[in-house]
């Protein structure tokens, strides 16, 4: 939700409010959506508008949780769900702002651009890292705070709300992504080492020591690994004198303004306050924070609420009171569904061995507020709770068990909650060409079908969108392939498509179904787009996995692999690129081919594909333009993937879920596309250039492309017309008009020169830079 100005205020007074902290040997409740964005930013060397480098991002997520595991930190991740109704106005405003931004974003912009599938890839990476997580029904902040209090452990986020919640809070930006080892000999001697994860303990570099340090292993009395960070607690804000009690903090946050209450509503209240002696160098938002803190010291929650209401017109007071109550409810809520959901995954391994009686006793001691004597000021505040204005919770909404199970496990995207709860879909804008129809338009029928599935069990309420006549949905039926076919019934050969999917490996079937849907529905897709996608798939799913170390930096890669590359090229023997039947692919043959890829083949090919991971120099200029048409076409594919992933989950996975981070990298795709589109024959270019060192990889490539051509026969005819080719066609039309105006007598020679586009393409070999000279002569 966010408390306006509070993060800046705390950061500018960090020495007062933040304490140094060593994070180790503890549970850690993580704000999943916030960490998702922070790690995405960290994974991007430079923000780009090309639709998400999901491979980089997934790797950053897994590596972060490896750091936590090294320090014996047990993470529990909570994810945001749908939007509450009273926040929709704010959401709409933000979406309009995002639309305006993506409409004018330049290639060289370094502002955050959130790609459509970022959150789905984050969940994929959590599964890879084997991290427990749960998706909340709505915003997760309150659930995070309550769970952390029950477990008496810190919260990791970068959200100003947690400066108000009574929790131990670690702001993500204070976390150092390096593991340290503290080695303690006795009270007077210890060492701090920087751990090099690539080497053993003996290679650790000593950064600091006290006394004589620890010379021998036998002298060690204790050692542990930790992450260096900063910790905030509520006492840092309210002070040791408790003049501002914790009960007042939710009201304090509300008065600063948040997503539920607009600041202009409280303008008269702000004007009536006296700031007191505060330096004029302090910005206005921070002066407001100081003023409200001082003002609340002399009020109870009840008197402060009445004082605020007295500053607005009488006809507005009821609305403002409900807004205040709703906002404050979130900070005071103690309901915690995640505690039961995570269950035994929250306990230490040694705790699992304890008997039930001891386990129950420890659980009863988990809440620090039950065993700590309250100061007198807090007890007085508690005594007047009956006189306070009661908070109003969000109206209750009953979820059907089957959907709750799927949704909490984050098997579906978060938008499903909005469809189910509010009959609303928020169209998340991507970087695309606004002159074209919206990139999500391809999926409207899929979205309607998903909505019909969600509402089909609501017998008493009529909806305009319903399942086709005679079709019923049993949500408890596993792998409901029949309904998946109903969703794609517009394709006359739907059954044949699903039969052909069985020829592919299980982890590719859903993705290739997305490709078929996208190719057939979008008029903008060419075979060059498809070639780029298959090359990207082979890079991420085969080449990357074959290499143990795969730096994306060409200089680093060349330095590390120079001698190996030279040796392999010397002993290189030209491979065979022949395949008996390009369309003959099966799960068995694909597995055989994949297993046959050797490390030398992977390394030599990676050297050739590596430039596709870098931002071209022409795009690094601040106001550089980029190909919005290509961005739009790939944005359409991402929309298709999101909707079919969701539909597949609701139908209990008739197809194996697709791992997007092993299939799609936006920057790689754009670079590969623009390299291939200038080639007369992309397939021949790939064979002779990209896979010159690997006949096996080319066979895999040609088999996958052959499968798509067999399924969508007109794909071969969909060609990209380059700017050069367009100029040639325009020139040809001019020549034709001129020849007609001069009434040139047609003969065999003229006919051959001006016959057709096919002949122009035949002689204009775009792989040959001298082709134009030959044509001119």
XYZ file of C-alpha atoms in Angstrom:
777
model
C 0.000 0.000 0.000
C 2.783 2.437 0.900
C 2.968 5.406 3.274
C 3.913 8.518 1.340
C 7.236 10.078 2.217
C 8.114 7.687 5.047
C 10.833 5.741 3.217
C 12.649 8.955 2.327
C 12.282 10.225 5.892
C 13.730 7.046 7.412
C 16.542 6.903 4.841
C 17.569 10.494 5.555
C 17.771 9.621 9.259
C 19.192 6.111 8.825
C 21.692 6.390 11.668
C 18.804 7.085 14.044
C 16.267 4.527 12.847
C 18.286 1.619 11.349
C 20.568 -0.695 13.310
C 23.366 -2.885 11.840
C 22.248 -6.518 11.685
C 23.686 -9.943 10.848
C 21.047 -12.077 9.142
C 21.498 -15.790 9.890
C 19.869 -18.820 11.547
C 16.312 -17.536 11.475
C 13.024 -17.723 9.642
C 12.441 -14.782 7.277
C 9.045 -13.653 5.980
C 9.474 -12.121 2.515
C 7.263 -9.671 0.664
C 7.316 -11.660 -2.576
C 6.083 -9.057 -5.058
C 8.448 -6.450 -3.686
C 11.447 -8.797 -3.777
C 10.409 -9.808 -7.286
C 10.762 -6.224 -8.519
C 13.992 -5.586 -6.585
C 15.664 -8.701 -8.007
C 14.389 -7.933 -11.502
C 16.023 -4.500 -11.353
C 19.201 -6.088 -10.021
C 19.249 -8.643 -12.845
C 19.096 -5.976 -15.540
C 22.435 -4.338 -16.319
C 20.325 -1.753 -18.136
C 16.565 -1.538 -18.406
C 15.335 -2.381 -21.887
C 11.915 -2.206 -23.561
C 12.280 -5.575 -25.269
C 9.905 -7.623 -23.150
C 11.864 -9.203 -20.305
C 15.183 -11.038 -20.067
C 13.604 -13.799 -18.034
C 16.657 -16.069 -18.037
C 18.777 -13.413 -16.294
C 15.997 -12.711 -13.834
C 15.334 -16.345 -12.878
C 19.034 -16.870 -12.269
C 19.152 -13.801 -9.980
C 16.209 -15.144 -7.938
C 17.754 -18.603 -7.476
C 21.136 -17.116 -6.535
C 19.549 -14.871 -3.897
C 17.888 -17.798 -2.152
C 21.157 -19.712 -2.314
C 22.678 -16.882 -0.271
C 19.921 -17.233 2.324
C 20.354 -21.000 2.456
C 24.099 -20.600 3.019
C 23.304 -18.478 6.098
C 20.691 -20.964 7.384
C 17.876 -18.484 6.769
C 14.521 -20.187 6.175
C 12.477 -18.006 3.786
C 8.686 -17.950 3.629
C 7.438 -15.953 0.640
C 4.004 -14.319 0.503
C 2.686 -13.029 -2.840
C 0.051 -10.402 -3.580
C -3.313 -11.509 -4.941
C -6.110 -9.505 -6.522
C -6.953 -5.852 -6.013
C -9.387 -4.783 -3.315
C -12.310 -2.743 -4.591
C -11.393 0.356 -2.606
C -7.988 0.433 -4.315
C -9.205 0.238 -7.912
C -9.174 4.009 -8.398
C -5.485 4.094 -7.515
C -4.807 1.086 -9.748
C -6.567 2.773 -12.672
C -4.542 5.931 -12.193
C -1.289 3.978 -12.162
C -2.248 2.003 -15.256
C -2.998 5.205 -17.167
C 0.420 6.500 -16.156
C 2.038 3.282 -17.316
C 0.244 3.420 -20.666
C 1.527 6.951 -21.231
C 5.041 5.844 -20.304
C 5.237 2.757 -22.523
C 3.745 4.732 -25.410
C 6.743 7.059 -25.496
C 9.538 4.973 -23.957
C 12.836 4.983 -25.834
C 15.312 2.158 -26.246
C 17.911 3.968 -24.141
C 15.568 4.680 -21.221
C 16.776 3.294 -17.904
C 13.432 3.507 -16.094
C 11.832 0.365 -14.715
C 9.784 -1.464 -17.342
C 7.930 -4.425 -15.846
C 7.393 -7.187 -18.433
C 4.132 -9.102 -18.511
C 5.419 -12.498 -17.317
C 7.804 -11.256 -14.611
C 5.718 -12.522 -11.681
C 5.142 -15.911 -13.317
C 8.888 -16.328 -13.821
C 9.476 -15.339 -10.186
C 7.165 -18.155 -9.068
C 8.955 -20.561 -11.442
C 12.290 -19.607 -9.849
C 10.869 -20.105 -6.333
C 9.925 -23.649 -7.319
C 13.392 -24.270 -8.758
C 14.947 -22.952 -5.519
C 12.484 -25.074 -3.453
C 11.303 -22.070 -1.433
C 7.911 -22.262 0.377
C 5.473 -19.609 -0.889
C 1.789 -18.740 -0.806
C -0.339 -16.332 -2.813
C -2.671 -14.221 -0.683
C -6.183 -13.480 -1.864
C -5.503 -9.743 -1.887
C -2.602 -7.505 -0.849
C -0.088 -9.458 1.234
C 1.235 -6.734 3.589
C -1.019 -7.522 6.538
C -0.495 -11.279 6.212
C 3.273 -10.744 6.107
C 3.259 -8.650 9.286
C 1.051 -11.052 11.263
C 3.071 -14.121 10.228
C 6.344 -12.396 11.178
C 4.953 -11.520 14.607
C 3.795 -15.090 15.173
C 7.218 -16.453 14.246
C 9.127 -13.613 15.947
C 11.296 -13.201 12.861
C 12.184 -10.339 10.483
C 10.366 -9.177 7.362
C 12.275 -8.525 4.141
C 10.746 -5.935 1.834
C 11.186 -2.380 0.608
C 7.754 -1.003 1.465
C 7.164 1.875 3.866
C 4.154 0.064 5.356
C 6.529 -2.062 7.418
C 7.846 0.977 9.264
C 4.360 1.132 10.789
C 3.600 -2.543 11.334
C 4.989 -3.751 14.631
C 7.605 -6.087 13.107
C 11.349 -6.450 12.769
C 11.904 -5.015 9.326
C 14.900 -5.388 6.998
C 14.745 -2.943 4.052
C 15.958 -4.857 1.004
C 18.255 -2.036 -0.129
C 20.364 -2.510 3.007
C 21.106 -6.171 2.239
C 24.617 -6.877 0.977
C 24.583 -9.754 -1.532
C 27.814 -11.173 -0.136
C 28.133 -13.934 2.431
C 30.369 -13.314 5.437
C 31.674 -15.837 7.957
C 32.182 -14.854 11.563
C 34.644 -17.027 13.433
C 34.662 -16.578 17.227
C 37.456 -17.816 19.456
C 36.415 -16.229 22.733
C 34.930 -12.950 23.934
C 38.041 -11.031 22.897
C 38.982 -12.731 19.625
C 37.031 -13.094 16.400
C 37.476 -12.744 12.639
C 35.120 -11.763 9.819
C 35.803 -13.380 6.454
C 34.353 -12.682 3.015
C 33.236 -16.015 1.588
C 34.228 -16.808 -1.982
C 31.570 -19.278 -3.102
C 33.801 -20.524 -5.926
C 36.553 -21.644 -3.549
C 36.918 -23.454 -0.254
C 37.025 -22.012 3.255
C 40.773 -21.570 3.167
C 40.420 -19.064 0.311
C 38.132 -16.758 2.341
C 39.541 -13.268 2.712
C 39.777 -11.873 6.265
C 38.150 -8.439 6.358
C 38.297 -7.627 10.062
C 39.473 -9.091 13.312
C 39.401 -8.315 17.009
C 42.299 -9.152 19.273
C 44.647 -11.682 17.767
C 41.892 -13.224 15.705
C 41.488 -16.970 15.327
C 44.620 -18.709 14.137
C 43.720 -22.411 14.346
C 40.479 -24.309 13.771
C 40.854 -25.812 17.237
C 40.483 -22.334 18.745
C 37.010 -21.804 17.242
C 34.194 -21.826 19.794
C 31.516 -20.685 17.322
C 31.197 -19.789 13.645
C 28.332 -18.865 11.349
C 27.625 -17.404 7.919
C 25.570 -14.217 7.636
C 24.350 -11.448 5.326
C 25.116 -7.894 6.353
C 22.025 -5.656 6.480
C 20.124 -3.112 8.600
C 17.221 -3.785 10.946
C 14.349 -1.493 11.925
C 11.982 -1.948 14.849
C 8.990 0.119 15.899
C 10.804 1.321 19.022
C 13.182 3.247 16.787
C 10.306 5.427 15.620
C 8.187 5.843 18.763
C 11.173 6.288 21.089
C 11.970 4.748 24.451
C 9.523 7.023 26.285
C 6.545 5.580 24.363
C 5.026 9.006 23.892
C 3.711 7.727 20.562
C 2.204 4.314 21.336
C 1.983 1.552 18.696
C -1.817 1.871 18.608
C -1.480 5.318 17.078
C 0.849 4.314 14.285
C -1.857 3.084 11.860
C -3.563 6.455 12.200
C -0.199 8.161 11.678
C 0.272 6.234 8.406
C -3.265 7.049 7.303
C -2.789 10.762 7.951
C 0.301 10.782 5.768
C -1.819 9.469 2.902
C -1.782 6.123 1.111
C -3.454 4.268 -1.748
C -6.853 4.497 -0.061
C -6.935 8.145 1.001
C -5.933 11.015 -1.271
C -3.766 13.661 0.316
C -5.958 16.527 -0.936
C -8.792 15.274 1.298
C -6.619 16.089 4.329
C -5.339 19.427 3.045
C -7.296 21.496 5.580
C -6.040 19.272 8.386
C -2.422 19.789 7.277
C -2.976 23.548 7.109
C -4.248 23.656 10.694
C -1.130 22.029 12.125
C 1.886 23.890 13.449
C 5.152 22.313 12.449
C 7.203 23.891 15.212
C 10.960 24.300 15.039
C 12.060 22.329 12.017
C 14.894 23.350 9.688
C 13.701 24.881 6.425
C 16.269 22.700 4.664
C 14.067 19.710 5.473
C 11.695 18.979 2.508
C 7.967 19.667 3.037
C 6.924 15.955 3.095
C 9.417 15.254 5.869
C 8.330 18.328 7.824
C 4.768 17.031 7.588
C 5.883 13.701 9.076
C 7.572 15.452 12.010
C 4.502 17.629 12.587
C 2.066 14.672 12.629
C 4.306 12.690 14.975
C 4.411 15.594 17.432
C 0.682 16.233 17.122
C -0.236 12.583 17.807
C 1.786 12.555 21.053
C -0.980 14.618 22.675
C -3.966 12.618 21.340
C -5.566 9.213 21.693
C -6.738 7.397 18.558
C -10.321 8.473 19.289
C -9.570 12.158 19.894
C -7.211 12.332 16.920
C -9.825 10.783 14.616
C -12.452 13.283 15.759
C -10.020 16.170 15.331
C -9.322 15.116 11.749
C -13.017 14.728 10.914
C -13.706 18.214 12.260
C -11.417 19.592 9.548
C -13.617 18.418 6.654
C -17.105 19.405 5.565
C -19.883 17.579 7.342
C -21.213 15.883 4.210
C -17.764 14.364 3.594
C -17.165 13.098 7.123
C -18.943 9.779 6.733
C -16.936 8.880 3.629
C -13.655 9.954 5.248
C -14.452 8.004 8.421
C -15.009 4.822 6.433
C -11.770 5.429 4.553
C -9.880 5.929 7.809
C -11.427 2.817 9.303
C -10.668 0.699 6.243
C -7.054 1.861 6.060
C -6.472 1.345 9.794
C -8.041 -2.108 9.741
C -5.174 -3.408 7.650
C -2.608 -2.386 10.256
C -4.555 -3.909 13.159
C -5.655 -7.179 11.520
C -4.368 -10.350 13.252
C -5.922 -13.023 11.009
C -3.223 -15.247 9.513
C -4.050 -17.883 6.881
C -0.396 -18.421 5.951
C 0.594 -19.750 9.402
C -1.584 -22.794 8.888
C -0.773 -23.027 5.160
C 2.989 -23.284 5.670
C 2.570 -25.573 8.649
C 5.607 -27.697 9.418
C 7.731 -26.045 6.743
C 8.261 -23.153 9.190
C 10.016 -25.288 11.799
C 13.684 -26.063 12.229
C 14.694 -29.685 11.445
C 15.445 -30.345 15.117
C 12.030 -28.961 16.099
C 10.316 -31.551 13.923
C 11.718 -34.270 16.162
C 10.118 -32.863 19.301
C 6.937 -34.402 20.612
C 3.570 -32.747 20.140
C 3.429 -31.347 23.669
C 6.711 -29.479 23.333
C 5.728 -28.318 19.861
C 2.497 -26.849 21.181
C 4.355 -25.096 23.986
C 6.793 -23.507 21.560
C 3.929 -22.386 19.343
C 2.281 -20.668 22.298
C 5.497 -18.735 22.889
C 5.805 -17.631 19.267
C 3.955 -14.355 19.816
C 6.252 -11.975 21.746
C 3.343 -9.752 22.750
C 1.811 -12.439 24.998
C 4.781 -12.850 27.341
C 6.169 -9.319 27.558
C 4.899 -6.995 30.280
C 3.235 -3.991 28.700
C 4.360 -0.523 29.810
C 1.780 1.560 31.656
C 1.175 3.844 28.677
C 0.236 0.892 26.481
C -2.100 -0.519 29.137
C -3.889 2.826 29.324
C -4.263 2.865 25.575
C -5.680 -0.654 25.687
C -8.233 0.389 28.298
C -9.762 2.962 25.995
C -10.108 0.593 23.018
C -13.808 0.181 23.699
C -14.254 3.894 23.148
C -12.387 3.899 19.842
C -14.132 3.883 16.499
C -14.232 0.297 15.239
C -12.477 -0.504 11.964
C -14.481 -1.951 9.093
C -12.932 -4.968 7.297
C -13.194 -5.726 3.582
C -16.508 -7.457 2.872
C -16.109 -11.201 3.172
C -16.067 -13.265 -0.005
C -16.276 -17.037 -0.058
C -13.844 -18.826 -2.319
C -14.633 -22.287 -3.602
C -12.137 -24.828 -2.185
C -10.871 -26.041 -5.583
C -10.009 -22.508 -6.708
C -8.542 -21.521 -3.341
C -6.187 -24.499 -3.516
C -4.954 -23.569 -7.002
C -4.711 -19.856 -6.298
C -2.838 -20.027 -2.994
C -0.306 -22.346 -4.633
C 0.239 -19.590 -7.280
C -0.558 -22.012 -10.091
C -2.548 -19.253 -11.793
C -1.679 -15.586 -12.385
C -2.971 -13.048 -9.889
C -5.555 -11.632 -12.346
C -7.749 -14.714 -11.728
C -8.731 -13.232 -8.342
C -9.995 -10.064 -10.029
C -12.048 -12.081 -12.513
C -13.537 -14.236 -9.768
C -14.010 -11.633 -7.055
C -14.782 -8.440 -8.976
C -15.682 -9.686 -12.493
C -12.893 -7.410 -13.634
C -9.784 -7.801 -15.786
C -7.041 -5.182 -15.574
C -5.364 -5.026 -18.964
C -1.685 -4.750 -18.100
C 0.032 -2.648 -20.818
C 3.218 -3.812 -22.471
C 5.732 -1.952 -24.605
C 4.030 -2.130 -27.969
C 2.886 -0.159 -31.013
C -0.123 1.878 -29.926
C -1.121 2.372 -33.574
C -1.988 -1.330 -33.694
C -4.795 -3.128 -31.828
C -3.938 -3.852 -28.199
C -1.519 -6.762 -27.826
C -3.975 -8.551 -25.507
C -6.739 -8.495 -28.125
C -5.693 -11.878 -29.504
C -6.660 -13.440 -26.175
C -10.108 -11.937 -25.574
C -11.872 -15.203 -26.419
C -9.518 -17.128 -24.118
C -10.206 -14.608 -21.371
C -13.966 -14.966 -21.823
C -13.644 -18.740 -21.612
C -11.584 -18.467 -18.415
C -14.208 -16.145 -16.935
C -16.961 -18.585 -17.903
C -15.094 -21.419 -16.148
C -14.721 -19.383 -12.964
C -18.377 -18.371 -12.906
C -19.866 -21.657 -14.129
C -20.342 -22.968 -10.580
C -22.249 -19.856 -9.518
C -25.653 -21.249 -10.413
C -27.764 -18.544 -8.802
C -26.174 -15.573 -10.534
C -26.668 -14.954 -14.273
C -23.666 -13.897 -16.375
C -23.487 -12.800 -19.985
C -20.396 -14.934 -20.580
C -21.210 -18.648 -20.324
C -19.763 -21.951 -21.465
C -20.995 -23.297 -24.819
C -24.309 -25.130 -24.681
C -23.928 -28.677 -23.426
C -20.450 -28.054 -21.967
C -19.971 -28.475 -18.208
C -16.942 -27.871 -16.017
C -15.938 -30.240 -13.244
C -13.182 -28.339 -11.357
C -12.057 -31.496 -9.548
C -11.353 -33.448 -12.721
C -7.578 -33.745 -13.264
C -6.011 -32.983 -16.654
C -9.239 -31.864 -18.309
C -8.001 -31.983 -21.904
C -11.525 -32.013 -23.334
C -12.290 -28.509 -22.085
C -8.904 -27.285 -23.302
C -9.998 -28.338 -26.808
C -13.317 -26.550 -26.328
C -11.405 -23.337 -25.548
C -9.618 -23.660 -28.919
C -12.628 -24.865 -30.881
C -12.258 -22.063 -33.449
C -9.439 -24.123 -34.986
C -11.057 -26.745 -37.208
C -8.051 -29.041 -36.822
C -7.974 -28.687 -33.018
C -7.861 -32.452 -32.429
C -5.010 -32.843 -34.885
C -3.067 -30.053 -33.167
C -3.301 -31.811 -29.810
C -2.355 -35.130 -31.425
C 0.734 -33.515 -32.939
C 1.680 -32.010 -29.559
C 2.262 -35.554 -28.319
C 5.270 -35.755 -30.649
C 7.023 -33.048 -28.619
C 8.691 -33.364 -25.207
C 6.268 -32.648 -22.367
C 7.999 -29.420 -21.319
C 7.534 -27.946 -24.829
C 3.942 -28.917 -25.569
C 2.160 -25.975 -23.907
C 4.644 -23.466 -25.319
C 4.282 -24.788 -28.865
C 0.508 -24.679 -28.486
C 0.976 -20.991 -27.622
C 3.096 -20.550 -30.755
C 0.452 -22.187 -32.967
C -2.288 -19.992 -31.462
C -0.150 -16.860 -31.879
C 0.899 -17.603 -35.470
C -2.654 -18.281 -36.575
C -4.278 -15.362 -34.750
C -1.750 -12.582 -35.364
C -1.319 -11.256 -38.910
C 2.015 -9.728 -37.886
C 3.865 -12.992 -37.276
C 6.448 -13.960 -39.908
C 8.648 -17.023 -40.171
C 11.565 -14.854 -39.016
C 9.844 -14.284 -35.655
C 9.493 -18.055 -35.343
C 13.118 -18.701 -36.310
C 14.262 -16.265 -33.598
C 12.061 -17.978 -30.996
C 13.384 -21.459 -31.795
C 16.978 -20.234 -31.641
C 16.245 -18.619 -28.262
C 14.674 -21.848 -26.979
C 17.696 -23.927 -27.980
C 20.044 -21.399 -26.386
C 18.225 -21.294 -23.031
C 17.096 -24.884 -22.729
C 19.987 -26.827 -24.267
C 23.160 -24.758 -24.650
C 22.904 -22.958 -21.292
C 22.187 -26.192 -19.428
C 25.134 -27.904 -21.070
C 27.543 -25.255 -19.764
C 28.389 -25.114 -16.062
C 29.545 -21.488 -16.264
C 27.928 -19.141 -18.739
C 28.857 -15.492 -18.367
C 26.772 -13.197 -20.566
C 29.690 -10.769 -20.822
C 31.561 -11.475 -24.099
C 34.867 -10.183 -22.691
C 34.625 -12.384 -19.591
C 33.607 -15.397 -21.681
C 36.472 -14.918 -24.130
C 38.955 -14.529 -21.278
C 37.754 -17.672 -19.476
C 37.374 -19.847 -22.577
C 40.086 -18.517 -24.910
C 42.452 -21.479 -24.780
C 39.587 -23.984 -24.857
C 38.005 -22.319 -27.903
C 41.300 -22.253 -29.779
C 41.962 -25.927 -29.064
C 38.478 -27.004 -30.146
C 38.610 -25.008 -33.376
C 41.931 -26.608 -34.303
C 40.530 -30.105 -33.877
C 37.158 -29.197 -35.411
C 35.677 -31.493 -38.033
C 32.839 -30.233 -40.186
C 29.598 -31.742 -38.839
C 26.835 -33.353 -40.796
C 23.687 -31.223 -40.911
C 21.615 -33.822 -42.668
C 18.352 -35.114 -41.245
C 16.428 -37.864 -42.980
C 13.032 -36.226 -42.441
C 12.925 -32.716 -40.915
C 9.325 -33.231 -39.839
C 10.002 -36.594 -38.201
C 10.252 -35.647 -34.550
C 9.272 -37.627 -31.490
C 9.892 -37.410 -27.771
C 12.424 -40.204 -28.051
C 14.344 -38.700 -30.978
C 14.359 -35.249 -29.356
C 15.753 -36.687 -26.129
C 18.411 -38.570 -28.060
C 19.463 -35.459 -29.959
C 19.538 -33.316 -26.822
C 21.678 -35.874 -24.985
C 24.057 -36.048 -27.941
C 25.030 -32.354 -27.719
C 28.631 -32.255 -26.519
C 30.302 -29.587 -24.421
C 32.574 -28.465 -27.305
C 29.501 -28.026 -29.533
C 27.776 -25.989 -26.815
C 30.785 -23.757 -26.098
C 31.606 -23.071 -29.752
C 27.960 -22.293 -30.547
C 27.608 -20.111 -27.448
C 30.454 -17.934 -28.694
C 28.373 -17.213 -31.805
C 25.046 -16.592 -30.011
C 26.500 -14.572 -27.126
C 26.280 -11.174 -28.932
C 22.482 -11.532 -28.991
C 22.413 -11.024 -25.200
C 23.941 -7.534 -25.431
C 22.206 -4.201 -26.068
C 23.237 -2.902 -29.485
C 25.189 0.339 -29.496
C 22.449 2.058 -31.497
C 20.012 1.385 -28.630
C 22.217 2.711 -25.844
C 21.697 6.345 -26.737
C 19.196 7.997 -24.437
C 16.629 8.952 -27.103
C 17.284 6.039 -29.433
C 14.270 4.649 -31.273
C 13.603 0.930 -31.565
C 11.434 -1.374 -33.633
C 8.017 -1.077 -31.989
C 6.410 -3.366 -34.569
C 8.639 -6.252 -33.482
C 8.090 -5.407 -29.805
C 4.338 -5.495 -30.418
C 4.404 -8.889 -32.127
C 6.371 -10.474 -29.292
C 4.092 -8.723 -26.760
C 1.168 -10.544 -28.375
C 2.944 -13.834 -27.761
C 3.484 -13.020 -24.083
C -0.227 -12.285 -23.710
C -1.049 -15.665 -25.279
C 1.382 -17.457 -22.950
C -0.098 -15.775 -19.856
C -3.674 -16.720 -20.771
C -2.923 -20.310 -21.765
C -0.815 -20.820 -18.635
C -3.806 -19.706 -16.580
C -6.297 -21.838 -18.500
C -4.037 -24.893 -18.233
C -3.867 -24.482 -14.438
C -7.653 -24.095 -14.025
C -8.124 -27.309 -16.019
C -5.710 -29.127 -13.659
C -2.752 -29.221 -16.050
C -3.701 -31.341 -19.054
C -0.329 -30.114 -20.380
C 2.908 -29.795 -18.426
C 3.462 -26.170 -17.263
C 5.899 -24.227 -19.432
C 8.998 -22.731 -17.803
C 9.140 -19.313 -19.404
C 12.691 -18.559 -18.235
C 13.924 -21.521 -20.309
C 12.068 -20.347 -23.414
C 12.020 -16.568 -23.697
C 14.589 -13.768 -23.428
C 13.351 -10.492 -24.892
C 16.669 -8.876 -25.785
C 18.023 -12.086 -27.353
C 14.866 -12.395 -29.470
C 15.013 -8.825 -30.766
C 18.673 -9.136 -31.701
C 18.213 -12.539 -33.329
C 15.161 -11.310 -35.258
C 16.937 -8.269 -36.666
C 19.942 -10.395 -37.644
C 17.805 -12.971 -39.439
C 15.339 -10.668 -41.169
C 18.038 -9.417 -43.535
C 18.791 -12.960 -44.692
C 17.189 -14.443 -47.780
C 16.874 -17.829 -46.070
C 16.986 -17.751 -42.227
C 17.179 -21.553 -42.064
C 20.256 -21.610 -44.296
C 21.778 -18.746 -42.303
C 21.312 -20.667 -39.053
C 22.804 -23.838 -40.558
C 25.873 -22.144 -42.025
C 26.540 -19.565 -39.321
C 25.028 -20.173 -35.890
C 25.300 -23.972 -35.943
C 28.402 -24.276 -38.098
C 30.063 -26.247 -35.293
C 27.082 -28.399 -34.347
C 25.096 -30.606 -36.664
C 23.179 -31.980 -33.665
C 21.866 -28.584 -32.599
C 20.850 -27.805 -36.169
C 18.938 -31.072 -36.402
C 17.023 -30.128 -33.238
C 16.394 -26.671 -34.692
C 15.152 -27.971 -38.035
C 12.956 -30.609 -36.388
C 11.185 -28.011 -34.205
C 10.748 -25.636 -37.140
C 9.504 -28.551 -39.264
C 6.894 -29.400 -36.608
C 5.530 -25.841 -36.773
C 5.505 -25.794 -40.575
C 3.565 -29.066 -40.627
C 1.062 -27.654 -38.114
C 0.784 -24.175 -39.676
C 1.581 -24.727 -43.384
C 1.385 -21.073 -44.445
C 4.232 -20.186 -42.048
C 6.839 -20.665 -44.800
C 5.155 -18.002 -46.947
C 5.160 -15.405 -44.181
C 8.273 -13.401 -44.919
C 9.603 -10.190 -43.460
C 10.086 -7.396 -45.980
C 13.171 -5.397 -45.039
C 13.501 -1.653 -45.515
C 15.911 -2.281 -48.418
C 13.444 -4.615 -50.099
C 10.650 -2.051 -49.645
C 12.782 0.600 -51.379
C 13.447 -1.826 -54.217
C 9.748 -2.543 -54.634
C 8.936 1.172 -54.685
C 11.649 1.706 -57.314
C 10.201 -1.124 -59.365
C 6.746 0.478 -59.305
C 8.235 3.775 -60.516
C 9.985 1.983 -63.366
C 6.706 0.327 -64.349
C 4.810 3.625 -64.380
C 7.533 5.298 -66.429
C 7.638 2.475 -68.946
C 3.864 2.697 -69.424
C 3.913 6.469 -69.864
C 6.542 6.166 -72.616
C 4.674 3.281 -74.260
C 7.721 1.070 -74.377
C 7.221 -1.925 -76.647
C 7.229 -5.090 -74.537
C 9.681 -7.803 -75.484
C 11.232 -10.825 -73.812
C 13.934 -8.774 -72.128
C 11.547 -6.269 -70.524
C 9.241 -9.061 -69.380
C 12.082 -10.817 -67.607
C 13.154 -7.631 -65.815
C 9.700 -6.639 -64.570
C 7.986 -9.977 -64.248
C 7.255 -10.518 -60.572
C 8.220 -10.095 -56.928
C 9.422 -13.678 -56.948
C 12.066 -12.908 -59.537
C 13.161 -9.847 -57.610
C 13.627 -11.958 -54.508
C 15.441 -14.623 -56.511
C 18.148 -12.240 -57.709
C 18.255 -10.045 -54.606
C 20.349 -12.370 -52.411
C 20.309 -10.557 -49.091
C 23.065 -12.853 -47.787
C 25.314 -11.435 -50.543
C 26.336 -7.813 -50.016
C 27.279 -7.516 -53.735
C 23.861 -8.620 -54.976
C 22.687 -5.059 -55.652
C 25.743 -4.327 -57.780
C 25.024 -7.415 -59.869
C 21.418 -6.324 -60.375
C 22.432 -2.782 -61.292
C 24.898 -4.023 -63.897
